[in-house]
Structure formats: C-alpha cells, structure tokens
Amino acid sequence: MQLEKQLIQNLNNDVLSAHQRKFNYIAGEVAGAEKVVKKLEAFNIAIPSWALGTGGTRFGRFSGGGEPRSLEEKIEDVGLIHALNRSSNSISLHIPWDIPGNASSIKSLASQLGLHFDAVNSNTFQDQQDQALSYKYGSLHHVDKAVRKQAVDHNIEVIKYGIELGSKALSVWLADGSNFPGQLNFRGVFQNTYESLHEIYNALPDDWKIWIEYKPYEPNFYSTTIGDWGQSYLLASKLGAKASTLVDLGHHLPNTNIEQIVALLLMEGKLAGFHFNDSKYGDDDLTVGSINPYQLFLIFNELVEGMDARGLDHATGIGWMIDASHNVKDPVEDLLQSVEAIKIAYAQALLIDQHELKAAQQNNDVAKAQDILQAAYRTDVRPLLAEARLRSGGAVDPVAIFRKLNVRDQLIKERGLKTVATGL
C-alpha cells in the first residue's frame, strides 16, 4: 500500500491554519527557528525491518493484524512511515530474518518509495533451521573454534548482502555470556570474541564500518561478554578505525548516565550511532521518549555540542536507528511516535545557546546552567517539526492522518488479520 502525496496534502489543509498560527508564534519566540527547521528536514532515522510487526514477549505474541508477510511488504510499510513523516528514508535489515532474495528488485522497490538501506544486522543469538552447530553456549566467544567459524562466516555473509543493497555498515550484537560463576573464563572468551571480530573486520570493504553493540545482561544473567560501553570501546579500539561502539538506550543498568557515555565516545571518535528506545526497568524496548524524555534531551545536548566540536554533519555523521518491540500498539503508529520523540529532543537541543552554557560552566554557575537546559527542554518545538514535514511533503500530524485514512484496516484487508511478520 502506498500513500499519494496529494492525499496527504488534502488532509493537511484541514489543520493548516491552526498549524500556521502555532508555527508563527514559535518562529517569533525562538531565535534561529528557520535554521532549526532546515536541520529537521535533513534529519532522518532508520526503521529496522523487524519493527514492522508485533514483537511480543517471551511469554506470548499477539498479532495486531495486517503485519508484513515478506521483506517487500516491510519495505512498503517503511514507505508509509516515510510518506507521513518524511523523516524515515532508510531501512535496516536483520539477516537471516529478512534475506533479500533478489537484491536488484529489492533496491528498486525501496528506491521507488524514496528509501535506501542503512546498516545490516547479523544474528548469532538464536539457532536457525538447518544450522549445523548451536549457539546455545555462545557464538563469537564460543570455546569451540568450529562454532566461532560458523558465526564469523555468517557475519561475512551478511556483509555480502549489505554490499548488494548499498549498505555501508555491519551492526553486531552478541548474546554471548554466562549464567553461572565458573561457567566461562572471562579473559579467554573475550580474546575469542576479539579474534572472531578481527576476521569479520578484515572482510569489510574499505568504505564500510562495523558497529559493536553492548548489553549488561539478558539472555545471560551472570556475565555478558560485551557487557558495557568500555568493553565495546576496547574491542573497537583494538580492531581499528572502521570499528566503533553502538549505543542502544535500553542496554544499560538503571540510572546509568548515558549522556556521559555518549560524550566520551564522541570525543574519541568511536561513537557509531544509536538504537533508540526507552525503558523503565531494563531493556524494555518501549516507545522512544515514552518514559524519560528529559534523558533523551540531555543525550542530544551532548550529541549536538560534541558533533559540532568535531565538525560532523548532524544528519549523517553517525547512525540513527530505532530498535524497539511493539507489543500492544500499532507498530506503524509506535514508530511514528518514536521518530517524533527523537526529533523533538534534537530540536530542543538545537535551541540551547552553547556559548551561554559554556560561560555558565566556566563560571561554575550551576543554577544558570540548569536554567539554560530546562528553558530549551520546556519549549514546545512540535510546530517546528510539523513545519519541516509540511515543507518536505509530509503530514502535519502523521498519526492523525494514518488513522483518518484507516491504513491499518486496509492492510488487514490486503494481508489478513492473523498474519505474522517474518523473522519474529
């Protein structure tokens, strides 16, 4: 299913006057509003192929109906999202959940919808049908060299798929770890992991990157072989310039200062990018900004300041992608909300007067520094986002138009009520 631009514009007309009043007001109140709108127009967040269906939990999964039954239908759903928000122009594939059988055909479909392919993701955290060796006790860190070779070969295969699609990065997340003390030799399995990653690194094209993700626990609950940003950073540093650390917002222990981690990785040139989500208790994979939007804003404060310091383009300097599980919401609505939350935090961070903030920091004026940050955070920047979408041909209110057009009902008619998205 595709949404015609004219149809969106017609529905925009119903709310155009109200939007214009709101935009004119904030444009008059905020210095540099036009520059913010232009940056918002350029800023896109990749949609993962596995996020178009109902993710569920380890206890159950309840289809929302009309889920994409193939990679082609997943690409069409990302096209729907991008048509509405004009901020999701790329898709990140998970192999082998979404193997492109005909790369040229898949690229052509994506191109027709204004999409390209972001990082490709490998999967060694579960056994696949007809897989020779099991990852029950790990993959790249496994004590058995044959299992490690199988996992390495899979990652190299994923790179080959990515090359066919025009991707430029491989994202690696490992479930490798242990559940009980004494189960593993920590130094030994870390060395195994490094050696395995080194083989994969050597298979990268010259213009590719490898993004190393980390996670403190789950599915293993005593140790994770790449358990925190320091371990990922160590591996990336040992591997070389094409390796860096990928930050998943949910992959931290409660109350971790993620913004400080981001600042240091960015300073060292080792921040690959983000998997955006939100959490209350652990790796909850909730809608971005639904639990702690202020933390997201503080992260973007560090990102804007740090990227400017390094001369990086905000839109392309690092990777931006959502990684969430949609259990009770419509997946498309959830993704639209997540992209909106990310861009709200980004826009608010752009409003911060960094010169004024640095002056307060140098003068140890703690109250002033807090006021500067919170003044930006408390600014309602949604009209700026709506204006950026409008100028790009998108919807003033993407979720409202998605509902007005009864898109989900149409998808159910086309695909069925009990469909299950591939790979989940």
Coordinates of C-alpha atoms in Angstrom, one line a residue:
M1 CA 0.0 0.0 0.0
Q2 CA 1.3 3.5 -0.9
L3 CA 0.0 6.9 0.2
E4 CA -0.2 9.6 -2.5
K5 CA 1.4 12.9 -1.6
Q6 CA -1.7 14.8 -2.8
L7 CA -3.9 12.8 -0.5
I8 CA -1.7 13.8 2.5
Q9 CA -1.7 17.4 1.4
N10 CA -5.5 17.5 1.1
L11 CA -5.8 16.3 4.7
N12 CA -3.2 18.8 5.8
N13 CA -5.4 21.5 4.6
D14 CA -7.9 20.7 7.4
V15 CA -5.4 21.7 10.0
L16 CA -3.2 24.1 8.1
S17 CA -4.5 27.4 9.6
A18 CA -4.1 26.1 13.2
H19 CA -0.6 24.9 12.4
Q20 CA 0.4 28.2 10.9
R21 CA -0.7 30.1 14.0
K22 CA 1.4 27.8 16.2
F23 CA 4.4 27.9 13.9
N24 CA 4.3 31.7 13.5
Y25 CA 4.2 32.1 17.3
I26 CA 7.2 29.9 18.0
A27 CA 9.1 31.3 15.0
G28 CA 8.7 34.7 16.6
E29 CA 9.8 33.4 20.0
V30 CA 12.8 31.2 19.1
A31 CA 16.0 32.7 17.6
G32 CA 17.1 30.8 14.5
A33 CA 13.8 29.0 14.0
E34 CA 14.4 28.7 10.3
K35 CA 17.8 27.1 10.7
V36 CA 16.2 24.6 13.1
V37 CA 13.5 23.7 10.5
K38 CA 16.1 23.1 7.8
K39 CA 18.1 20.8 10.1
L40 CA 15.0 18.9 11.0
E41 CA 14.2 18.5 7.3
A42 CA 17.6 16.8 6.8
F43 CA 17.5 14.6 9.9
N44 CA 16.2 11.0 9.3
I45 CA 16.0 8.0 11.5
A46 CA 16.3 4.5 10.1
I47 CA 13.5 1.9 10.6
P48 CA 14.5 -1.7 11.4
S49 CA 12.9 -4.4 9.3
W50 CA 11.9 -6.3 12.5
A51 CA 9.9 -3.4 13.9
L52 CA 7.0 -3.6 11.5
G53 CA 5.3 -6.5 13.3
T54 CA 4.2 -7.2 16.8
G55 CA 7.2 -8.2 18.8
G56 CA 5.6 -9.7 21.8
T57 CA 7.5 -11.1 24.8
R58 CA 9.0 -14.4 25.8
F59 CA 5.5 -15.3 27.2
G60 CA 3.4 -14.6 24.2
R61 CA 2.8 -12.7 21.0
F62 CA -0.5 -11.1 19.9
S63 CA -0.7 -10.1 16.2
G64 CA -2.2 -6.7 15.5
G65 CA -3.4 -7.7 12.1
G66 CA -2.1 -6.8 8.6
E67 CA 1.5 -7.5 9.5
P68 CA 4.0 -7.6 6.7
R69 CA 4.4 -11.2 5.4
S70 CA 7.6 -10.5 3.4
L71 CA 10.5 -8.2 3.1
E72 CA 8.7 -6.4 0.2
E73 CA 5.8 -5.7 2.5
K74 CA 8.1 -4.5 5.2
I75 CA 9.7 -2.0 2.8
E76 CA 6.2 -0.9 1.8
D77 CA 5.4 -0.2 5.5
V78 CA 8.6 1.9 5.9
G79 CA 7.5 3.7 2.8
L80 CA 4.2 4.5 4.5
I81 CA 6.0 5.9 7.5
H82 CA 8.3 8.0 5.4
A83 CA 5.4 9.3 3.3
L84 CA 3.8 10.5 6.5
N85 CA 6.8 11.9 8.4
R86 CA 9.4 12.5 5.7
S87 CA 12.0 11.5 8.4
S88 CA 12.5 7.8 7.8
N89 CA 14.2 7.3 4.5
S90 CA 16.1 4.2 5.3
I91 CA 15.6 0.6 6.4
S92 CA 17.9 -1.6 8.4
L93 CA 17.8 -5.3 7.6
H94 CA 18.2 -8.2 10.0
I95 CA 19.7 -11.3 8.5
P96 CA 18.6 -14.0 8.2
W97 CA 15.1 -12.8 9.2
D98 CA 14.9 -10.7 6.1
I99 CA 17.2 -12.1 3.4
P100 CA 16.9 -10.2 0.1
G101 CA 16.4 -12.9 -2.5
N102 CA 16.7 -10.5 -5.4
A103 CA 18.8 -7.6 -4.4
S104 CA 18.2 -5.5 -7.5
S105 CA 14.4 -5.9 -7.2
I106 CA 14.5 -5.0 -3.5
K107 CA 16.7 -2.0 -4.2
S108 CA 14.3 -0.9 -6.9
L109 CA 11.3 -1.2 -4.7
A110 CA 13.0 0.8 -1.9
S111 CA 14.1 3.5 -4.4
Q112 CA 10.5 3.9 -5.7
L113 CA 9.5 4.7 -2.1
G114 CA 12.3 7.1 -1.5
L115 CA 14.2 4.7 0.7
H116 CA 17.8 3.3 0.9
F117 CA 19.4 0.7 3.1
D118 CA 21.1 1.5 6.4
A119 CA 23.3 -0.9 8.5
V120 CA 22.7 -4.6 8.1
N121 CA 22.4 -6.7 11.3
S122 CA 23.7 -10.2 11.9
N123 CA 22.0 -12.8 14.1
T124 CA 24.0 -15.3 16.2
F125 CA 21.7 -15.1 19.2
Q126 CA 19.4 -17.9 18.0
D127 CA 19.7 -21.1 16.1
Q128 CA 18.3 -21.1 12.6
Q129 CA 16.7 -24.0 10.7
D130 CA 19.3 -26.5 9.3
Q131 CA 22.1 -24.7 11.2
A132 CA 25.0 -27.2 11.7
L133 CA 26.1 -26.0 15.1
S134 CA 24.3 -24.4 18.0
Y135 CA 24.8 -21.0 19.7
K136 CA 23.4 -22.3 23.0
Y137 CA 26.7 -21.5 24.6
G138 CA 27.7 -18.5 22.6
S139 CA 28.8 -17.6 19.1
L140 CA 31.9 -15.4 18.5
H141 CA 33.2 -16.2 22.0
H142 CA 32.4 -19.9 21.9
V143 CA 35.0 -22.3 23.3
D144 CA 34.6 -24.4 20.1
K145 CA 36.5 -22.9 17.2
A146 CA 34.1 -24.5 14.7
V147 CA 31.2 -22.6 16.3
R148 CA 33.1 -19.4 16.2
K149 CA 33.9 -20.0 12.5
Q150 CA 30.2 -20.6 11.7
A151 CA 29.4 -17.3 13.4
V152 CA 32.2 -15.4 11.6
D153 CA 31.1 -16.9 8.3
H154 CA 27.5 -15.7 8.9
N155 CA 28.7 -12.2 9.6
I156 CA 30.7 -12.2 6.4
E157 CA 27.6 -13.4 4.5
V158 CA 25.6 -10.5 6.0
I159 CA 28.3 -8.1 4.7
K160 CA 27.9 -9.6 1.2
Y161 CA 24.1 -9.0 1.4
G162 CA 24.7 -5.4 2.5
I163 CA 27.1 -4.7 -0.4
E164 CA 24.4 -5.8 -2.8
L165 CA 21.9 -3.4 -1.2
G166 CA 24.2 -0.4 -0.9
S167 CA 24.6 -0.6 2.8
K168 CA 27.8 0.7 4.4
A169 CA 27.8 -0.8 7.9
L170 CA 27.5 -4.1 9.8
S171 CA 25.9 -4.0 13.2
V172 CA 26.9 -6.8 15.6
W173 CA 25.1 -7.6 18.9
L174 CA 26.0 -10.8 20.8
A175 CA 24.0 -12.7 23.3
D176 CA 27.3 -14.4 24.3
G177 CA 27.8 -14.7 28.1
S178 CA 27.2 -17.0 31.1
N179 CA 24.5 -17.7 33.6
F180 CA 26.7 -19.1 36.4
P181 CA 30.0 -18.3 38.1
G182 CA 32.8 -20.5 36.8
Q183 CA 30.9 -21.3 33.5
L184 CA 33.5 -19.4 31.4
N185 CA 37.0 -17.9 31.6
F186 CA 36.4 -14.2 31.1
R187 CA 39.7 -13.5 29.5
G188 CA 39.5 -16.5 27.3
V189 CA 36.1 -15.7 25.8
F190 CA 36.9 -12.0 25.4
Q191 CA 40.0 -13.0 23.4
N192 CA 37.9 -15.4 21.3
T193 CA 35.5 -12.5 20.6
Y194 CA 38.2 -10.2 19.6
E195 CA 39.8 -12.7 17.3
S196 CA 36.4 -13.5 15.7
L197 CA 35.6 -9.8 15.2
H198 CA 39.1 -9.3 13.7
E199 CA 38.3 -11.9 11.0
I200 CA 35.0 -10.1 10.3
Y201 CA 36.7 -6.7 10.3
N202 CA 39.2 -7.9 7.7
A203 CA 36.3 -8.8 5.4
L204 CA 34.9 -5.3 5.5
P205 CA 35.1 -3.2 2.3
D206 CA 37.3 -0.1 2.7
D207 CA 34.3 2.2 2.9
W208 CA 32.4 0.1 5.5
K209 CA 32.1 0.3 9.3
I210 CA 31.5 -2.3 12.0
W211 CA 29.3 -1.2 14.9
I212 CA 29.8 -3.1 18.1
E213 CA 26.8 -3.2 20.4
Y214 CA 26.9 -4.0 24.1
K215 CA 24.4 -5.1 26.8
P216 CA 24.9 -5.8 30.5
Y217 CA 22.5 -8.8 30.8
E218 CA 19.9 -10.9 29.1
P219 CA 19.7 -13.6 27.9
N220 CA 22.6 -14.4 30.2
F221 CA 22.4 -13.2 33.7
Y222 CA 25.8 -13.6 35.3
S223 CA 28.0 -12.1 32.6
T224 CA 27.8 -10.8 29.1
T225 CA 31.0 -10.9 27.0
I226 CA 30.4 -7.4 25.6
G227 CA 28.6 -6.1 28.7
D228 CA 29.2 -2.4 28.7
W229 CA 30.5 0.5 26.6
G230 CA 34.0 0.1 27.9
Q231 CA 34.3 -3.4 26.6
S232 CA 32.8 -2.4 23.3
Y233 CA 35.2 0.6 23.1
L234 CA 38.2 -1.7 23.9
L235 CA 37.3 -4.1 21.1
A236 CA 36.6 -1.2 18.6
S237 CA 40.0 0.4 19.6
K238 CA 41.9 -2.8 19.1
L239 CA 40.2 -3.5 15.8
G240 CA 40.9 -0.2 14.1
A241 CA 39.4 2.9 12.5
K242 CA 36.5 1.1 10.9
A243 CA 35.1 -0.1 14.2
S244 CA 33.1 1.8 16.7
T245 CA 30.6 1.5 19.6
L246 CA 26.9 1.3 19.0
V247 CA 24.7 2.7 21.9
D248 CA 21.3 1.1 22.5
L249 CA 19.5 3.2 25.0
G250 CA 17.9 0.2 26.7
H251 CA 21.2 -1.7 27.1
H252 CA 22.2 -0.1 30.4
L253 CA 21.6 -0.7 34.1
P254 CA 19.1 1.6 35.7
N255 CA 20.2 5.2 36.3
T256 CA 23.3 4.9 34.1
N257 CA 24.5 8.3 32.9
I258 CA 24.1 7.5 29.1
E259 CA 24.7 11.1 28.1
Q260 CA 28.2 11.0 29.7
I261 CA 29.0 7.7 27.8
V262 CA 27.9 9.4 24.6
A263 CA 30.0 12.5 25.2
L264 CA 33.2 10.4 25.8
L265 CA 32.7 8.1 22.8
L266 CA 32.0 11.1 20.6
M267 CA 35.1 12.8 21.9
E268 CA 37.2 9.8 21.0
G269 CA 35.7 9.4 17.5
K270 CA 34.3 6.0 18.5
L271 CA 30.5 6.6 18.6
A272 CA 28.9 4.6 15.8
G273 CA 25.4 5.8 16.5
F274 CA 22.2 4.8 18.2
H275 CA 19.5 2.2 18.6
F276 CA 16.7 4.3 20.1
N277 CA 14.1 3.0 22.5
D278 CA 13.1 3.7 26.1
S279 CA 12.9 1.7 29.3
K280 CA 11.6 1.8 32.9
Y281 CA 13.2 -1.3 34.4
G282 CA 15.7 -2.7 32.0
D283 CA 15.8 -3.5 28.3
D284 CA 12.1 -2.8 27.9
D285 CA 12.2 -1.7 24.2
L286 CA 9.4 0.9 24.8
T287 CA 8.5 3.8 22.5
V288 CA 11.2 6.4 22.4
G289 CA 10.5 9.2 24.8
S290 CA 7.6 7.5 26.5
I291 CA 9.4 7.1 29.9
N292 CA 12.2 9.5 30.2
P293 CA 12.2 12.2 27.5
Y294 CA 14.4 14.5 29.6
Q295 CA 17.3 12.0 29.5
L296 CA 16.8 11.8 25.7
F297 CA 17.1 15.6 25.5
L298 CA 20.3 15.6 27.6
I299 CA 21.8 12.9 25.3
F300 CA 21.0 15.1 22.3
N301 CA 22.6 18.1 24.1
E302 CA 25.8 16.2 24.3
L303 CA 25.4 15.0 20.7
V304 CA 24.8 18.4 19.2
E305 CA 27.7 20.0 21.1
G306 CA 30.0 17.1 20.5
M307 CA 29.2 16.7 16.8
D308 CA 29.7 20.5 16.2
A309 CA 33.0 20.3 18.0
R310 CA 34.2 17.6 15.7
G311 CA 32.7 19.2 12.6
L312 CA 30.3 16.3 12.0
D313 CA 27.1 16.7 10.0
H314 CA 24.2 16.0 12.3
A315 CA 22.2 14.1 9.8
T316 CA 25.0 11.8 8.5
G317 CA 27.9 12.0 11.0
I318 CA 26.7 8.9 12.9
G319 CA 24.0 6.3 12.6
W320 CA 20.4 6.9 13.8
M321 CA 18.0 3.9 14.1
I322 CA 15.1 2.8 16.2
D323 CA 15.2 -0.6 17.9
A324 CA 12.1 -1.4 19.8
S325 CA 9.4 -4.0 20.3
H326 CA 5.8 -3.2 19.8
N327 CA 3.6 -5.3 22.0
V328 CA 0.3 -3.5 22.4
K329 CA 0.4 -0.6 19.9
D330 CA 0.1 -0.5 16.2
P331 CA 3.7 -0.8 15.0
V332 CA 3.4 2.0 12.5
E333 CA 1.9 4.4 15.0
D334 CA 4.6 3.4 17.5
L335 CA 7.4 4.1 15.0
L336 CA 5.8 7.4 14.1
Q337 CA 5.7 8.4 17.7
S338 CA 9.3 7.3 18.3
V339 CA 10.6 9.3 15.3
E340 CA 8.7 12.3 16.6
A341 CA 10.2 12.0 20.1
I342 CA 13.7 11.7 18.7
K343 CA 13.3 14.8 16.6
I344 CA 11.7 16.7 19.4
A345 CA 14.7 16.1 21.6
Y346 CA 17.0 17.0 18.7
A347 CA 15.2 20.3 18.0
Q348 CA 15.2 21.2 21.7
A349 CA 18.9 20.6 21.9
L350 CA 19.4 22.9 18.8
L351 CA 17.7 25.7 20.9
I352 CA 20.4 25.6 23.6
D353 CA 22.8 28.6 23.4
Q354 CA 26.0 26.6 23.7
H355 CA 28.1 29.8 24.2
E356 CA 25.9 30.9 27.1
L357 CA 26.0 27.3 28.6
K358 CA 29.8 27.2 28.4
A359 CA 30.1 30.5 30.1
A360 CA 27.9 29.3 32.9
Q361 CA 30.0 26.2 33.2
Q362 CA 33.3 28.1 33.2
N363 CA 31.9 30.4 36.0
N364 CA 30.6 27.4 38.0
D365 CA 27.1 29.0 37.7
V366 CA 25.2 25.8 38.3
A367 CA 21.8 27.4 38.6
K368 CA 22.3 29.3 35.3
A369 CA 23.4 26.1 33.5
Q370 CA 20.3 24.3 34.7
D371 CA 18.0 27.2 33.6
I372 CA 19.6 27.2 30.1
L373 CA 19.0 23.5 29.6
Q374 CA 15.5 23.4 31.0
A375 CA 14.4 26.5 29.1
A376 CA 15.2 24.7 25.9
Y377 CA 13.6 21.4 27.1
R378 CA 10.3 23.2 28.1
T379 CA 9.9 24.8 24.7
D380 CA 7.2 23.2 22.6
V381 CA 9.0 22.5 19.4
R382 CA 6.3 20.4 17.8
P383 CA 5.3 23.2 15.4
L384 CA 8.8 23.3 14.1
L385 CA 8.7 19.6 13.4
A386 CA 5.3 19.9 11.7
E387 CA 6.6 22.7 9.5
A388 CA 9.6 20.7 8.5
R389 CA 7.3 17.8 7.5
L390 CA 5.0 20.1 5.6
R391 CA 7.8 21.6 3.6
S392 CA 9.0 18.1 2.7
G393 CA 5.6 16.9 1.6
G394 CA 4.7 15.0 4.7
A395 CA 1.8 15.2 7.2
V396 CA 1.3 17.9 9.7
D397 CA 0.1 15.2 12.1
P398 CA 1.3 11.8 10.9
V399 CA -0.6 9.6 13.4
A400 CA -3.8 11.5 12.9
I401 CA -3.7 11.1 9.1
F402 CA -2.7 7.4 9.5
R403 CA -5.9 7.0 11.4
K404 CA -8.1 9.1 9.2
L405 CA -7.1 7.1 6.2
N406 CA -7.8 3.8 8.1
V407 CA -4.5 2.5 6.9
R408 CA -4.4 -0.4 9.3
D409 CA -7.8 -1.6 8.2
Q410 CA -6.7 -1.5 4.6
L411 CA -3.6 -3.5 5.5
I412 CA -5.7 -6.1 7.2
K413 CA -7.9 -6.4 4.1
E414 CA -4.8 -6.9 1.9
R415 CA -2.8 -9.2 4.2
G416 CA -5.2 -10.8 6.7
L417 CA -6.0 -10.5 10.3
K418 CA -3.7 -13.2 11.7
T419 CA -0.5 -12.5 9.7
V420 CA 2.8 -12.8 11.4
A421 CA 5.7 -10.6 10.4
T422 CA 8.6 -12.5 9.1
G423 CA 11.5 -13.2 11.5
L424 CA 9.5 -12.7 14.7

